[in-house]
Amino acid sequence: MSDLKNYLFTSESVSEGHPDKVSDRISDMVVDSFISRDPYSRVACETLTTTNKVVLAGEVRGPQIKKDEIIEKVRNCIKDIGYDQEGFTWKNSTKIECHLHSQSADIAMGVDSSGNKDEGAGDQGIMFGYACNETDVLMPAPIYYSHKILRLMAEDRKSGKLKNIEPDSKSQVTFEYVDGKPLRVKSVVISSQHSANINQAQVRDLLRPYLLKSIPENFLKEFKEEEFYVNPTGNFVIGGPDGDCGLTGRKIIVDTYGGAAPHGGGAFSGKDPTKVDRSAAYAARYIAKNIVGSKIAEKCLIQLAYAIGVSKPLSIYVNLFDNNLDKNIFVEEKIRENFDLSPRGIREMLNLNKPIYEKTSAYGHFGRSPEEDGSFSWEKTDKINVFSK
């Protein structure tokens, strides 16, 4: 982000029924299925969803799971999301193909530990973590409230409270920043698939309460009704994978910080935690959140870089956005002293060898609450004292 103090900034989110998110959900279900039977399974699963068809492909190493079982679990994912439409349904009229096969021996050799060699990174790459004090969960405001709108809509849709709204939805929130802080909401866009028997005015009336429930009143004081855009193109009856092909890993900015921080380019879903695309991004968020939680900085960006087969990160970059070199050096030293950022160290630190990934596939991997089963462990702020001067 630039050094501008006054500006507009926008982030978007997409619902669990968005075609790309359906694909992410299915790929993460596969990861959980293997890890639940063998915590050290290796999985790289890509999913394509389109009109009445789902295709899974990728590499696995671990327990034998029959294709029929995977296919049945795919149908359960689709059913839970809420799809039973003519062009996409959890029932048998949607054809599901599973093309998962064994992991390459070359990749396994480079990544596995042997003798005195620690387990290496599963690929080269750069990963970023970010935190800021714009919200209680230390996330940028635009992406946090974009997620919240869709999450509340989905909860009410699934409970039956919100009728005539279908699973495929998108949101977008624009904030006005003054002196680098979010001051007010400038505009909100909600596009949602709906049943054929309601018109656009009714859709607008159904969705307005979710804007009001999601965003605090102090940000809406000057909000104008004409800046609330609902289904700007008109009808949105055909949606989901029937309206648009979905692929795993195409919503990486939705998954992270809504564009408020750089992104290394690697997606998360469908990858077991030996893949640093996923685990190192979680570790970078964990560190950044604890730094901001310690109040040593108002925002923090971390970059980690890895080489395939090499266990330690090639570089650790820290930006506290305050031009205080001594503080930056202090923080870098504390990171090196207190965090093992090898792939194995990250997994042990955050307890990642668990079937905790399916629930990360929608509404963001960050800004969530740590759960008793170990989900979202990277959101804990249990290392704040490390950075408190």
CSV table of N, CA and C in Angstrom, one decimal, residues 262-368:
chain,number,residue,atom,x,y,z
A,262,PRO,N,0.4,-7.4,0.2
A,262,PRO,CA,0.8,-8.2,-1.0
A,262,PRO,C,0.4,-9.7,-0.8
A,263,HIS,N,0.5,-10.4,-1.9
A,263,HIS,CA,0.2,-11.8,-1.9
A,263,HIS,C,1.3,-12.5,-2.7
A,264,GLY,N,1.7,-13.7,-2.1
A,264,GLY,CA,2.8,-14.4,-2.8
A,264,GLY,C,2.4,-15.1,-4.0
A,265,GLY,N,1.1,-15.3,-4.2
A,265,GLY,CA,0.6,-16.0,-5.4
A,265,GLY,C,0.1,-17.4,-5.2
A,266,GLY,N,0.5,-18.0,-4.2
A,266,GLY,CA,0.1,-19.4,-4.0
A,266,GLY,C,-1.3,-19.5,-3.3
A,267,ALA,N,-2.1,-20.4,-3.7
A,267,ALA,CA,-3.4,-20.6,-3.1
A,267,ALA,C,-3.2,-21.6,-1.9
A,268,PHE,N,-4.3,-21.7,-1.1
A,268,PHE,CA,-4.3,-22.5,0.1
A,268,PHE,C,-5.0,-23.8,-0.1
A,269,SER,N,-6.2,-23.8,-0.6
A,269,SER,CA,-7.2,-24.9,-0.6
A,269,SER,C,-6.6,-26.1,-1.4
A,270,GLY,N,-6.9,-27.3,-0.9
A,270,GLY,CA,-6.5,-28.5,-1.5
A,270,GLY,C,-5.0,-28.9,-1.2
A,271,LYS,N,-4.4,-28.2,-0.3
A,271,LYS,CA,-3.0,-28.5,0.0
A,271,LYS,C,-2.8,-28.9,1.4
A,272,ASP,N,-2.1,-30.0,1.7
A,272,ASP,CA,-1.8,-30.4,3.0
A,272,ASP,C,-0.8,-29.4,3.6
A,273,PRO,N,-0.6,-29.5,5.0
A,273,PRO,CA,0.2,-28.4,5.6
A,273,PRO,C,1.7,-28.6,5.4
A,274,THR,N,2.2,-29.6,4.7
A,274,THR,CA,3.6,-29.6,4.3
A,274,THR,C,3.9,-28.5,3.2
A,275,LYS,N,2.8,-28.1,2.5
A,275,LYS,CA,3.0,-27.1,1.4
A,275,LYS,C,3.1,-25.7,2.1
A,276,VAL,N,4.2,-25.1,1.9
A,276,VAL,CA,4.5,-23.8,2.5
A,276,VAL,C,3.6,-22.7,2.0
A,277,ASP,N,3.0,-22.9,0.8
A,277,ASP,CA,2.0,-21.9,0.3
A,277,ASP,C,1.0,-21.7,1.3
A,278,ARG,N,0.6,-22.8,2.0
A,278,ARG,CA,-0.5,-22.7,3.0
A,278,ARG,C,0.1,-22.4,4.4
A,279,SER,N,1.0,-23.4,4.9
A,279,SER,CA,1.4,-23.3,6.3
A,279,SER,C,2.3,-22.1,6.6
A,280,ALA,N,3.1,-21.7,5.7
A,280,ALA,CA,4.0,-20.5,5.9
A,280,ALA,C,3.2,-19.2,5.9
A,281,ALA,N,2.1,-19.2,5.1
A,281,ALA,CA,1.2,-18.0,5.1
A,281,ALA,C,0.5,-17.9,6.4
A,282,TYR,N,0.1,-19.1,6.9
A,282,TYR,CA,-0.5,-19.1,8.2
A,282,TYR,C,0.4,-18.6,9.3
A,283,ALA,N,1.7,-19.1,9.2
A,283,ALA,CA,2.7,-18.7,10.2
A,283,ALA,C,3.0,-17.2,10.1
A,284,ALA,N,3.0,-16.7,8.9
A,284,ALA,CA,3.3,-15.2,8.8
A,284,ALA,C,2.2,-14.4,9.4
A,285,ARG,N,0.9,-14.8,9.2
A,285,ARG,CA,-0.2,-14.2,9.8
A,285,ARG,C,-0.1,-14.2,11.3
A,286,TYR,N,0.2,-15.4,11.8
A,286,TYR,CA,0.3,-15.7,13.3
A,286,TYR,C,1.3,-14.7,13.9
A,287,ILE,N,2.5,-14.5,13.2
A,287,ILE,CA,3.5,-13.6,13.7
A,287,ILE,C,3.0,-12.2,13.7
A,288,ALA,N,2.5,-11.8,12.5
A,288,ALA,CA,2.0,-10.4,12.3
A,288,ALA,C,0.9,-10.1,13.3
A,289,LYS,N,0.0,-11.0,13.5
A,289,LYS,CA,-1.1,-10.7,14.4
A,289,LYS,C,-0.6,-10.5,15.9
A,290,ASN,N,0.4,-11.3,16.3
A,290,ASN,CA,0.9,-11.2,17.6
A,290,ASN,C,1.7,-9.9,17.8
A,291,ILE,N,2.4,-9.5,16.7
A,291,ILE,CA,3.1,-8.2,16.8
A,291,ILE,C,2.2,-7.0,17.0
A,292,VAL,N,1.1,-7.0,16.2
A,292,VAL,CA,0.1,-5.9,16.3
A,292,VAL,C,-0.6,-6.0,17.6
A,293,GLY,N,-0.9,-7.3,18.0
A,293,GLY,CA,-1.6,-7.5,19.3
A,293,GLY,C,-0.8,-7.0,20.5
A,294,SER,N,0.5,-7.0,20.3
A,294,SER,CA,1.4,-6.5,21.4
A,294,SER,C,1.4,-5.0,21.5
A,295,LYS,N,0.8,-4.3,20.5
A,295,LYS,CA,0.7,-2.9,20.4
A,295,LYS,C,2.0,-2.2,20.1
A,296,ILE,N,3.0,-3.0,19.7
A,296,ILE,CA,4.3,-2.4,19.3
A,296,ILE,C,4.2,-1.7,18.0
A,297,ALA,N,3.2,-2.1,17.2
A,297,ALA,CA,2.9,-1.4,15.9
A,297,ALA,C,1.4,-1.5,15.6
A,298,GLU,N,1.0,-0.5,14.8
A,298,GLU,CA,-0.4,-0.5,14.4
A,298,GLU,C,-0.7,-1.4,13.2
A,299,LYS,N,0.3,-1.7,12.4
A,299,LYS,CA,0.1,-2.7,11.3
A,299,LYS,C,1.5,-3.3,11.1
A,300,CYS,N,1.5,-4.5,10.5
A,300,CYS,CA,2.7,-5.3,10.3
A,300,CYS,C,2.6,-6.2,9.1
A,301,LEU,N,3.6,-6.2,8.3
A,301,LEU,CA,3.7,-7.1,7.1
A,301,LEU,C,4.9,-8.0,7.3
A,302,ILE,N,4.7,-9.3,7.1
A,302,ILE,CA,5.8,-10.3,7.1
A,302,ILE,C,5.9,-11.0,5.8
A,303,GLN,N,7.1,-11.1,5.3
A,303,GLN,CA,7.3,-12.0,4.1
A,303,GLN,C,8.3,-13.1,4.5
A,304,LEU,N,7.9,-14.3,4.1
A,304,LEU,CA,8.8,-15.5,4.2
A,304,LEU,C,9.1,-16.0,2.8
A,305,ALA,N,10.3,-16.5,2.6
A,305,ALA,CA,10.7,-17.1,1.3
A,305,ALA,C,11.3,-18.5,1.5
A,306,TYR,N,11.0,-19.4,0.6
A,306,TYR,CA,11.5,-20.8,0.7
A,306,TYR,C,12.0,-21.3,-0.6
A,307,ALA,N,12.9,-22.3,-0.5
A,307,ALA,CA,13.3,-23.1,-1.7
A,307,ALA,C,12.9,-24.5,-1.6
A,308,ILE,N,12.5,-25.2,-2.6
A,308,ILE,CA,12.1,-26.6,-2.5
A,308,ILE,C,13.2,-27.4,-2.0
A,309,GLY,N,12.8,-28.3,-1.0
A,309,GLY,CA,13.8,-29.2,-0.4
A,309,GLY,C,14.6,-28.6,0.7
A,310,VAL,N,14.5,-27.2,0.9
A,310,VAL,CA,15.3,-26.6,1.9
A,310,VAL,C,14.4,-26.2,3.1
A,311,SER,N,14.9,-26.5,4.3
A,311,SER,CA,14.0,-26.4,5.5
A,311,SER,C,13.8,-25.0,6.0
A,312,LYS,N,14.9,-24.3,6.1
A,312,LYS,CA,14.8,-22.9,6.7
A,312,LYS,C,14.4,-21.9,5.7
A,313,PRO,N,13.7,-20.9,6.1
A,313,PRO,CA,13.3,-19.8,5.1
A,313,PRO,C,14.6,-19.1,4.6
A,314,LEU,N,14.6,-18.8,3.3
A,314,LEU,CA,15.7,-18.0,2.8
A,314,LEU,C,15.8,-16.6,3.2
A,315,SER,N,14.6,-16.0,3.5
A,315,SER,CA,14.6,-14.7,4.0
A,315,SER,C,13.4,-14.4,4.9
A,316,ILE,N,13.5,-13.5,5.9
A,316,ILE,CA,12.4,-13.1,6.7
A,316,ILE,C,12.4,-11.5,6.6
A,317,TYR,N,11.3,-11.0,6.1
A,317,TYR,CA,11.2,-9.5,5.9
A,317,TYR,C,10.1,-9.0,6.8
A,318,VAL,N,10.3,-7.9,7.5
A,318,VAL,CA,9.4,-7.3,8.4
A,318,VAL,C,9.2,-5.9,8.1
A,319,ASN,N,8.0,-5.4,8.0
A,319,ASN,CA,7.7,-4.0,7.8
A,319,ASN,C,6.6,-3.6,8.8
A,320,LEU,N,7.0,-2.6,9.7
A,320,LEU,CA,6.1,-2.1,10.7
A,320,LEU,C,5.5,-0.8,10.3
A,321,PHE,N,5.9,-0.3,9.2
A,321,PHE,CA,5.2,0.9,8.6
A,321,PHE,C,5.5,2.2,9.4
A,322,ASP,N,6.5,2.2,10.2
A,322,ASP,CA,6.7,3.4,11.0
A,322,ASP,C,8.2,4.0,11.0
A,323,ASN,N,8.9,3.4,10.0
A,323,ASN,CA,10.3,3.9,9.8
A,323,ASN,C,11.2,3.9,11.0
A,324,ASN,N,10.9,3.0,12.0
A,324,ASN,CA,11.7,2.9,13.2
A,324,ASN,C,12.6,1.7,13.1
A,325,LEU,N,13.8,1.9,12.7
A,325,LEU,CA,14.8,0.9,12.3
A,325,LEU,C,15.1,0.0,13.6
A,326,ASP,N,15.3,0.7,14.7
A,326,ASP,CA,15.6,-0.1,15.9
A,326,ASP,C,14.5,-1.1,16.3
A,327,LYS,N,13.3,-0.6,16.2
A,327,LYS,CA,12.1,-1.5,16.5
A,327,LYS,C,12.1,-2.6,15.5
A,328,ASN,N,12.3,-2.3,14.2
A,328,ASN,CA,12.3,-3.4,13.2
A,328,ASN,C,13.3,-4.5,13.5
A,329,ILE,N,14.5,-4.0,13.9
A,329,ILE,CA,15.6,-5.0,14.2
A,329,ILE,C,15.2,-5.8,15.4
A,330,PHE,N,14.7,-5.2,16.4
A,330,PHE,CA,14.2,-5.9,17.6
A,330,PHE,C,13.2,-7.0,17.3
A,331,VAL,N,12.2,-6.6,16.4
A,331,VAL,CA,11.2,-7.6,16.1
A,331,VAL,C,11.8,-8.7,15.3
A,332,GLU,N,12.6,-8.4,14.3
A,332,GLU,CA,13.3,-9.5,13.5
A,332,GLU,C,14.0,-10.5,14.4
A,333,GLU,N,14.7,-9.9,15.4
A,333,GLU,CA,15.5,-10.8,16.4
A,333,GLU,C,14.5,-11.7,17.1
A,334,LYS,N,13.4,-11.1,17.6
A,334,LYS,CA,12.5,-11.9,18.4
A,334,LYS,C,11.8,-13.0,17.6
A,335,ILE,N,11.6,-12.7,16.3
A,335,ILE,CA,11.0,-13.7,15.4
A,335,ILE,C,12.0,-14.9,15.3
A,336,ARG,N,13.3,-14.6,15.0
A,336,ARG,CA,14.3,-15.7,14.9
A,336,ARG,C,14.5,-16.5,16.1
A,337,GLU,N,14.4,-15.8,17.3
A,337,GLU,CA,14.6,-16.5,18.6
A,337,GLU,C,13.4,-17.4,19.0
A,338,ASN,N,12.2,-17.0,18.6
A,338,ASN,CA,11.0,-17.6,19.2
A,338,ASN,C,10.1,-18.4,18.2
A,339,PHE,N,10.4,-18.4,16.9
A,339,PHE,CA,9.6,-19.1,15.9
A,339,PHE,C,10.4,-20.0,15.0
A,340,ASP,N,10.1,-21.3,15.1
A,340,ASP,CA,10.8,-22.2,14.1
A,340,ASP,C,10.0,-22.2,12.8
A,341,LEU,N,10.6,-21.6,11.8
A,341,LEU,CA,9.8,-21.4,10.6
A,341,LEU,C,10.2,-22.4,9.5
A,342,SER,N,10.8,-23.5,9.9
A,342,SER,CA,10.9,-24.7,9.0
A,342,SER,C,9.5,-25.3,8.8
A,343,PRO,N,9.3,-26.0,7.7
A,343,PRO,CA,7.9,-26.6,7.5
A,343,PRO,C,7.5,-27.4,8.6
A,344,ARG,N,8.4,-28.3,9.2
A,344,ARG,CA,8.1,-29.1,10.3
A,344,ARG,C,7.8,-28.2,11.6
A,345,GLY,N,8.6,-27.2,11.8
A,345,GLY,CA,8.4,-26.3,12.9
A,345,GLY,C,7.1,-25.6,12.9
A,346,ILE,N,6.7,-25.1,11.7
A,346,ILE,CA,5.4,-24.4,11.6
A,346,ILE,C,4.3,-25.4,11.9
A,347,ARG,N,4.3,-26.6,11.4
A,347,ARG,CA,3.2,-27.5,11.6
A,347,ARG,C,3.1,-27.9,13.1
A,348,GLU,N,4.3,-28.0,13.8
A,348,GLU,CA,4.2,-28.3,15.2
A,348,GLU,C,3.8,-27.1,16.0
A,349,MET,N,4.3,-25.9,15.7
A,349,MET,CA,3.9,-24.7,16.4
A,349,MET,C,2.4,-24.5,16.3
A,350,LEU,N,1.8,-24.7,15.2
A,350,LEU,CA,0.4,-24.3,15.0
A,350,LEU,C,-0.5,-25.6,15.0
A,351,ASN,N,0.1,-26.8,15.2
A,351,ASN,CA,-0.6,-28.0,15.3
A,351,ASN,C,-1.5,-28.2,14.0
A,352,LEU,N,-0.8,-28.2,12.9
A,352,LEU,CA,-1.5,-28.2,11.6
A,352,LEU,C,-1.9,-29.6,11.0
A,353,ASN,N,-1.3,-30.7,11.6
A,353,ASN,CA,-1.6,-32.0,11.1
A,353,ASN,C,-2.9,-32.5,11.6
A,354,LYS,N,-4.0,-31.8,11.4
A,354,LYS,CA,-5.3,-32.1,11.8
A,354,LYS,C,-6.3,-31.9,10.7
A,355,PRO,N,-7.4,-32.5,10.7
A,355,PRO,CA,-8.4,-32.3,9.6
A,355,PRO,C,-9.2,-31.0,9.9
A,356,ILE,N,-8.6,-29.9,9.7
A,356,ILE,CA,-9.2,-28.6,10.1
A,356,ILE,C,-9.4,-27.6,9.0
A,357,TYR,N,-9.3,-28.1,7.7
A,357,TYR,CA,-9.2,-27.2,6.6
A,357,TYR,C,-10.5,-26.9,5.8
A,358,GLU,N,-11.5,-27.8,5.9
A,358,GLU,CA,-12.7,-27.6,5.1
A,358,GLU,C,-13.4,-26.3,5.5
A,359,LYS,N,-13.3,-26.0,6.8
A,359,LYS,CA,-14.0,-24.8,7.3
A,359,LYS,C,-13.3,-23.5,7.0
A,360,THR,N,-12.0,-23.6,6.5
A,360,THR,CA,-11.3,-22.4,6.1
A,360,THR,C,-11.7,-22.0,4.7
A,361,SER,N,-12.4,-22.8,3.9
A,361,SER,CA,-12.6,-22.7,2.5
A,361,SER,C,-13.5,-21.5,2.1
A,362,ALA,N,-14.3,-20.9,3.0
A,362,ALA,CA,-15.1,-19.8,2.7
A,362,ALA,C,-15.0,-18.8,3.9
A,363,TYR,N,-15.2,-17.5,3.5
A,363,TYR,CA,-15.2,-16.3,4.4
A,363,TYR,C,-13.9,-16.1,5.0
A,364,GLY,N,-12.8,-16.4,4.3
A,364,GLY,CA,-11.5,-16.0,4.7
A,364,GLY,C,-10.7,-17.0,5.7
A,365,HIS,N,-9.4,-17.1,5.5
A,365,HIS,CA,-8.6,-17.9,6.3
A,365,HIS,C,-8.1,-17.2,7.6
A,366,PHE,N,-8.3,-15.8,7.5
A,366,PHE,CA,-7.8,-15.0,8.6
A,366,PHE,C,-8.9,-14.1,9.2
A,367,GLY,N,-8.7,-13.7,10.4
A,367,GLY,CA,-9.8,-12.9,11.1
A,367,GLY,C,-10.8,-13.8,11.7
A,368,ARG,N,-10.6,-15.1,11.8
A,368,ARG,CA,-11.5,-16.1,12.4
A,368,ARG,C,-11.2,-16.4,13.8
